[in-house]
């Protein structure tokens, strides 16, 4: 019997890589997508266009409990991966209300609907975030590090994390949270700083752009490749007991480091093209984040395969080819 997986956020970076991984493992893969105008749909489905004939999509929104419940009842999944969220931290400062509403209610609805199928031994994954740690006092963060979120996005993820924990303990739901540190890829949205940099390096090299405006280039992050991180999600749901895991590389680099490597790859000096813009800085900055993922390495036997340098090159090369 094929295992059945249901993914919210299947059209996103992580959802698309996860769908491909599950298909390669013989799963029947279902996804929940918002119904939108056809031209928007074509643009939004670009990450999953190669697997569209291999997956089953259901029109719906995590904002609607009734629709979520109906989809779960129809699909009867073995594993539920809740990745859908308003995930751009910068935007959460502009519209904190929709960020909190979508991320908290969406997670609550998914958990509540999944709970009704607990007798089927369904397993649930929640996409938590390193942004939950926010203002940190120690060099690296693990599962015991206190949360100090610095954005409504971070606050919404802390709430989702505790909701997931509560459903695990109160209703015996096999529910796990992956506290994923920054993970990027050529499928990253253009609003994110890493894709903004890789795209600009490629466009400037081709003479299509003259400069790149950035905010705080000194902030430090633990960056990995999304392709590696979705494997960790899957591994969490293969464990006998549910738990929470920090997932990252254990190394940190600044935004400036990322820019330097991206521009170096195309033979340019980043200092000649970057313009600092105070308007692009966050009202409350998270200065540094780095994962301590000993628990994942020990229990899941997981560690990243793709290095920081390989990640940057992958993104820049993809953007160069896109221009051609």
CSV table of C-alpha atoms in Angstrom, one decimal, residues 3-322:
chain,number,residue,atom,x,y,z
A,3,UNK,CA,1.7,5.9,1.8
A,4,UNK,CA,-0.4,9.1,1.3
A,5,UNK,CA,1.0,12.5,2.2
A,6,UNK,CA,-0.9,15.9,2.3
A,7,UNK,CA,1.2,19.1,2.0
A,8,UNK,CA,0.0,22.6,2.6
A,9,UNK,CA,2.2,25.2,0.9
A,10,UNK,CA,3.1,22.7,-1.9
A,11,UNK,CA,3.6,25.5,-4.4
A,12,UNK,CA,6.4,27.0,-2.3
A,13,UNK,CA,10.1,26.3,-2.2
A,14,UNK,CA,9.9,23.7,0.6
A,15,UNK,CA,6.7,22.2,-0.6
A,16,UNK,CA,7.9,21.6,-4.1
A,17,UNK,CA,11.2,19.9,-2.9
A,18,UNK,CA,9.2,17.8,-0.3
A,19,UNK,CA,6.7,16.7,-3.0
A,20,UNK,CA,9.6,15.5,-5.2
A,21,UNK,CA,11.2,13.7,-2.3
A,22,UNK,CA,8.0,11.9,-1.4
A,23,UNK,CA,7.3,10.9,-5.0
A,24,UNK,CA,10.8,9.4,-5.2
A,25,UNK,CA,9.9,7.3,-2.1
A,26,UNK,CA,6.7,6.0,-3.7
A,27,UNK,CA,4.2,8.2,-1.9
A,28,UNK,CA,0.8,9.3,-3.3
A,29,UNK,CA,1.2,13.1,-2.9
A,30,UNK,CA,-1.7,15.6,-2.4
A,31,UNK,CA,-1.4,19.3,-2.0
A,32,UNK,CA,-3.7,22.2,-0.9
A,33,UNK,CA,-3.7,25.3,-3.1
A,34,UNK,CA,-5.7,28.5,-3.2
A,35,UNK,CA,-7.8,28.9,-6.3
A,36,UNK,CA,-6.7,32.0,-8.1
A,37,UNK,CA,-7.0,33.5,-11.6
A,38,UNK,CA,-5.4,31.4,-14.3
A,39,UNK,CA,-2.5,33.8,-15.1
A,40,UNK,CA,-1.6,33.9,-11.4
A,41,UNK,CA,-1.9,30.1,-11.2
A,42,UNK,CA,0.6,29.6,-14.0
A,43,UNK,CA,3.0,31.9,-12.3
A,44,UNK,CA,2.5,30.4,-8.8
A,45,UNK,CA,2.9,26.8,-10.0
A,46,UNK,CA,6.3,27.3,-11.6
A,47,UNK,CA,8.1,25.3,-8.9
A,48,UNK,CA,5.9,22.2,-9.3
A,49,UNK,CA,5.2,22.3,-13.1
A,50,UNK,CA,7.4,19.3,-13.7
A,51,UNK,CA,5.4,17.1,-11.3
A,52,UNK,CA,1.9,18.5,-11.8
A,53,UNK,CA,0.9,15.2,-13.5
A,54,UNK,CA,2.2,13.2,-10.6
A,55,UNK,CA,0.5,14.9,-7.7
A,56,UNK,CA,-3.2,15.6,-6.8
A,57,UNK,CA,-4.1,19.2,-5.9
A,58,UNK,CA,-7.1,20.3,-3.9
A,59,UNK,CA,-8.5,23.8,-4.0
A,60,UNK,CA,-8.7,25.2,-0.5
A,61,UNK,CA,-7.3,27.6,2.1
A,62,UNK,CA,-5.9,26.9,5.6
A,63,UNK,CA,-8.1,29.9,6.7
A,64,UNK,CA,-11.2,27.6,6.2
A,65,UNK,CA,-11.6,24.9,8.9
A,66,UNK,CA,-14.5,23.3,7.1
A,67,UNK,CA,-12.6,23.0,3.8
A,68,UNK,CA,-9.5,21.6,5.5
A,69,UNK,CA,-11.6,19.0,7.3
A,70,UNK,CA,-13.3,18.0,4.1
A,71,UNK,CA,-10.0,17.6,2.3
A,72,UNK,CA,-8.5,15.5,5.1
A,73,UNK,CA,-11.6,13.3,5.2
A,74,UNK,CA,-11.3,12.7,1.4
A,75,UNK,CA,-7.6,12.2,1.3
A,76,UNK,CA,-7.2,10.1,4.5
A,77,UNK,CA,-3.4,10.9,4.7
A,78,UNK,CA,-0.8,9.0,6.6
A,79,UNK,CA,1.3,12.1,6.9
A,80,UNK,CA,0.4,15.8,7.0
A,81,UNK,CA,3.1,18.4,6.3
A,82,UNK,CA,1.9,21.9,7.3
A,83,UNK,CA,4.3,24.3,5.5
A,84,UNK,CA,1.8,26.9,4.4
A,85,UNK,CA,2.4,30.4,6.0
A,86,UNK,CA,3.0,34.0,5.4
A,87,UNK,CA,6.7,33.4,5.5
A,88,UNK,CA,8.4,36.7,4.5
A,89,UNK,CA,9.6,38.3,7.8
A,90,UNK,CA,9.9,41.8,6.2
A,91,UNK,CA,6.2,41.7,5.2
A,92,UNK,CA,5.1,40.7,8.7
A,93,UNK,CA,6.2,44.2,9.9
A,94,UNK,CA,3.9,45.8,7.2
A,95,UNK,CA,0.9,43.6,7.9
A,96,UNK,CA,1.2,41.9,11.3
A,97,UNK,CA,-2.5,41.2,11.5
A,98,UNK,CA,-2.8,38.9,8.4
A,99,UNK,CA,0.6,37.3,9.4
A,100,UNK,CA,-0.7,36.4,12.8
A,101,UNK,CA,-4.2,35.4,11.6
A,102,UNK,CA,-3.0,33.2,8.7
A,103,UNK,CA,-0.1,31.6,10.5
A,104,UNK,CA,-1.8,30.9,13.9
A,105,UNK,CA,-5.3,30.1,12.8
A,106,UNK,CA,-4.1,28.0,9.8
A,107,UNK,CA,-1.9,25.9,12.1
A,108,UNK,CA,-4.7,25.5,14.6
A,109,UNK,CA,-7.2,24.4,12.0
A,110,UNK,CA,-4.8,21.9,10.5
A,111,UNK,CA,-4.0,20.4,13.9
A,112,UNK,CA,-7.7,20.3,14.9
A,113,UNK,CA,-8.7,18.6,11.7
A,114,UNK,CA,-5.8,16.2,11.8
A,115,UNK,CA,-6.7,15.2,15.4
A,116,UNK,CA,-10.0,13.8,14.1
A,117,UNK,CA,-7.9,11.1,12.3
A,118,UNK,CA,-5.6,10.2,15.2
A,119,UNK,CA,-7.0,6.6,15.3
A,120,UNK,CA,-5.6,6.2,11.8
A,121,UNK,CA,-2.1,7.0,13.3
A,122,UNK,CA,-1.7,10.0,11.1
A,123,UNK,CA,1.5,11.9,11.6
A,124,UNK,CA,1.8,15.7,11.5
A,125,UNK,CA,4.7,18.0,10.8
A,126,UNK,CA,4.7,21.7,11.6
A,127,UNK,CA,7.2,24.1,9.9
A,128,UNK,CA,8.6,26.1,12.8
A,129,UNK,CA,11.4,28.6,12.3
A,130,UNK,CA,14.7,29.9,13.7
A,131,UNK,CA,13.1,33.3,13.8
A,132,UNK,CA,11.4,32.1,17.0
A,133,UNK,CA,14.7,32.5,18.8
A,134,UNK,CA,15.0,36.1,17.7
A,135,UNK,CA,17.2,38.0,20.2
A,136,UNK,CA,19.7,35.4,21.3
A,137,UNK,CA,22.2,35.5,24.2
A,138,UNK,CA,24.2,32.4,23.2
A,139,UNK,CA,26.3,31.7,20.1
A,140,UNK,CA,24.2,28.7,18.9
A,141,UNK,CA,20.6,27.6,19.5
A,142,UNK,CA,19.2,24.2,20.2
A,143,UNK,CA,15.8,22.7,21.3
A,144,UNK,CA,16.3,24.0,24.9
A,145,UNK,CA,17.1,27.7,23.9
A,146,UNK,CA,14.4,30.1,25.1
A,147,UNK,CA,12.4,31.9,22.4
A,148,UNK,CA,12.6,35.7,22.0
A,149,UNK,CA,10.9,36.5,18.7
A,150,UNK,CA,11.5,39.9,17.1
A,151,UNK,CA,8.7,40.0,14.6
A,152,UNK,CA,5.0,39.1,14.3
A,153,UNK,CA,6.2,36.2,12.0
A,154,UNK,CA,8.4,34.9,14.8
A,155,UNK,CA,5.5,35.3,17.3
A,156,UNK,CA,3.2,33.4,15.0
A,157,UNK,CA,5.7,30.6,14.7
A,158,UNK,CA,6.2,30.3,18.5
A,159,UNK,CA,2.4,30.1,18.8
A,160,UNK,CA,2.2,27.4,16.2
A,161,UNK,CA,5.0,25.5,17.9
A,162,UNK,CA,3.2,25.4,21.2
A,163,UNK,CA,-0.1,24.5,19.6
A,164,UNK,CA,1.7,21.5,18.0
A,165,UNK,CA,3.2,20.6,21.3
A,166,UNK,CA,-0.1,20.9,23.0
A,167,UNK,CA,-1.9,18.6,20.5
A,168,UNK,CA,0.9,16.1,20.9
A,169,UNK,CA,0.6,16.0,24.6
A,170,UNK,CA,-3.2,16.5,25.0
A,171,UNK,CA,-4.5,14.3,22.2
A,172,UNK,CA,-1.6,11.8,21.7
A,173,UNK,CA,-1.2,13.1,18.1
A,174,UNK,CA,2.1,12.2,16.4
A,175,UNK,CA,3.0,15.8,15.9
A,176,UNK,CA,6.6,17.1,15.4
A,177,UNK,CA,8.0,20.6,14.8
A,178,UNK,CA,11.1,21.2,12.7
A,179,UNK,CA,12.8,24.4,13.9
A,180,UNK,CA,14.5,25.1,10.5
A,181,UNK,CA,17.2,27.7,10.2
A,182,UNK,CA,17.5,29.7,6.9
A,183,UNK,CA,17.3,27.4,3.9
A,184,UNK,CA,17.5,28.7,0.4
A,185,UNK,CA,17.6,27.4,-3.2
A,186,UNK,CA,17.0,28.5,-6.8
A,187,UNK,CA,13.3,28.2,-5.9
A,188,UNK,CA,13.5,30.9,-3.3
A,189,UNK,CA,11.1,33.9,-3.8
A,190,UNK,CA,12.6,37.1,-5.2
A,191,UNK,CA,11.5,39.0,-2.1
A,192,UNK,CA,14.0,37.1,0.1
A,193,UNK,CA,17.5,38.7,0.5
A,194,UNK,CA,19.4,35.6,-0.8
A,195,UNK,CA,17.5,35.5,-4.1
A,196,UNK,CA,17.6,39.2,-4.3
A,197,UNK,CA,21.4,38.9,-4.2
A,198,UNK,CA,21.8,36.0,-6.6
A,199,UNK,CA,19.4,37.5,-9.1
A,200,UNK,CA,21.2,40.9,-8.9
A,201,UNK,CA,24.6,39.4,-9.4
A,202,UNK,CA,23.4,37.6,-12.5
A,203,UNK,CA,21.5,40.7,-13.9
A,204,UNK,CA,24.4,43.0,-13.2
A,205,UNK,CA,26.8,40.6,-14.9
A,206,UNK,CA,24.5,40.6,-18.0
A,207,UNK,CA,24.2,44.4,-18.0
A,208,UNK,CA,20.5,44.4,-17.0
A,209,UNK,CA,20.9,46.0,-13.6
A,210,UNK,CA,23.3,48.7,-12.2
A,211,UNK,CA,23.1,48.3,-8.4
A,212,UNK,CA,21.7,46.3,-5.5
A,213,UNK,CA,20.0,48.0,-2.6
A,214,UNK,CA,20.3,46.1,0.7
A,215,UNK,CA,19.5,46.9,4.4
A,216,UNK,CA,21.6,45.4,7.2
A,217,UNK,CA,24.4,43.4,5.5
A,218,UNK,CA,26.1,42.5,8.9
A,219,UNK,CA,23.3,40.2,10.2
A,220,UNK,CA,24.5,36.6,10.5
A,221,UNK,CA,22.5,33.6,9.5
A,222,UNK,CA,22.9,29.8,9.4
A,223,UNK,CA,22.2,29.0,5.7
A,224,UNK,CA,21.6,25.7,4.1
A,225,UNK,CA,19.9,24.2,1.0
A,226,UNK,CA,16.1,23.5,1.1
A,227,UNK,CA,16.7,20.2,-0.7
A,228,UNK,CA,18.6,18.9,2.4
A,229,UNK,CA,16.1,20.3,4.9
A,230,UNK,CA,13.0,18.7,3.5
A,231,UNK,CA,14.6,15.3,4.0
A,232,UNK,CA,14.8,16.2,7.7
A,233,UNK,CA,11.1,16.9,7.7
A,234,UNK,CA,10.4,13.4,6.3
A,235,UNK,CA,12.8,11.8,8.8
A,236,UNK,CA,10.9,13.3,11.7
A,237,UNK,CA,7.7,11.6,10.7
A,238,UNK,CA,9.4,8.2,10.3
A,239,UNK,CA,10.3,8.2,14.0
A,240,UNK,CA,8.4,6.1,16.5
A,241,UNK,CA,7.9,9.0,18.8
A,242,UNK,CA,7.2,12.6,17.8
A,243,UNK,CA,9.6,15.3,18.9
A,244,UNK,CA,10.9,18.8,18.0
A,245,UNK,CA,14.2,19.2,16.2
A,246,UNK,CA,16.5,22.1,15.3
A,247,UNK,CA,17.7,21.8,11.7
A,248,UNK,CA,20.7,23.8,10.4
A,249,UNK,CA,24.3,23.6,9.3
A,250,UNK,CA,26.0,24.8,12.5
A,251,UNK,CA,27.8,27.5,10.5
A,252,UNK,CA,27.0,31.2,10.1
A,253,UNK,CA,27.7,33.8,7.5
A,254,UNK,CA,26.7,37.4,7.1
A,255,UNK,CA,24.5,38.8,4.3
A,256,UNK,CA,27.7,40.5,3.1
A,257,UNK,CA,29.4,37.1,2.9
A,258,UNK,CA,26.6,35.9,0.7
A,259,UNK,CA,26.9,38.9,-1.5
A,260,UNK,CA,30.6,38.6,-1.8
A,261,UNK,CA,30.5,35.0,-2.9
A,262,UNK,CA,27.6,35.6,-5.3
A,263,UNK,CA,29.4,38.5,-7.0
A,264,UNK,CA,32.8,36.7,-6.9
A,265,UNK,CA,31.2,33.8,-8.8
A,266,UNK,CA,30.4,36.1,-11.8
A,267,UNK,CA,33.8,37.9,-11.6
A,268,UNK,CA,32.6,41.1,-9.9
A,269,UNK,CA,33.4,42.9,-6.7
A,270,UNK,CA,30.3,43.3,-4.7
A,271,UNK,CA,31.5,46.6,-3.1
A,272,UNK,CA,31.1,48.3,-6.5
A,273,UNK,CA,27.4,47.6,-6.8
A,274,UNK,CA,25.8,47.4,-3.3
A,275,UNK,CA,24.0,50.4,-2.0
A,276,UNK,CA,23.0,50.4,1.7
A,277,UNK,CA,19.4,51.6,2.2
A,278,UNK,CA,18.2,52.2,5.8
A,279,UNK,CA,14.6,51.8,4.7
A,280,UNK,CA,15.3,48.1,4.0
A,281,UNK,CA,16.3,47.4,7.6
A,282,UNK,CA,13.8,45.8,10.0
A,283,UNK,CA,12.3,47.8,12.9
A,284,UNK,CA,13.6,45.0,15.2
A,285,UNK,CA,16.6,43.2,13.8
A,286,UNK,CA,17.7,39.6,14.6
A,287,UNK,CA,21.5,40.0,14.6
A,288,UNK,CA,22.7,36.5,14.6
A,289,UNK,CA,21.4,32.9,14.4
A,290,UNK,CA,23.2,29.6,14.3
A,291,UNK,CA,21.9,26.1,14.8
A,292,UNK,CA,23.1,23.5,17.2
A,293,UNK,CA,21.5,20.4,15.7
A,294,UNK,CA,23.3,17.6,17.6
A,295,UNK,CA,19.9,16.0,18.4
A,296,UNK,CA,18.9,15.8,14.7
A,297,UNK,CA,22.3,14.3,13.9
A,298,UNK,CA,21.9,11.7,16.7
A,299,UNK,CA,18.2,10.7,16.5
A,300,UNK,CA,17.4,11.3,12.8
A,301,UNK,CA,20.9,10.5,11.5
A,302,UNK,CA,20.6,13.7,9.5
A,303,UNK,CA,23.1,16.3,8.4
A,304,UNK,CA,23.3,18.7,5.5
A,305,UNK,CA,25.1,17.6,2.3
A,306,UNK,CA,25.2,20.9,0.4
A,307,UNK,CA,27.7,23.5,1.6
A,308,UNK,CA,27.2,27.3,1.8
A,309,UNK,CA,29.5,27.8,-1.2
A,310,UNK,CA,27.6,25.2,-3.3
A,311,UNK,CA,24.3,26.8,-2.3
A,312,UNK,CA,25.4,30.3,-3.5
A,313,UNK,CA,26.8,29.0,-6.8
A,314,UNK,CA,23.6,26.9,-7.4
A,315,UNK,CA,21.4,30.0,-7.0
A,316,UNK,CA,23.6,32.3,-9.1
A,317,UNK,CA,24.0,29.7,-11.9
A,318,UNK,CA,20.2,29.2,-12.0
A,319,UNK,CA,19.7,33.0,-12.3
A,320,UNK,CA,22.3,33.3,-15.1
A,321,UNK,CA,20.5,30.5,-17.1
A,322,UNK,CA,17.2,32.1,-16.5
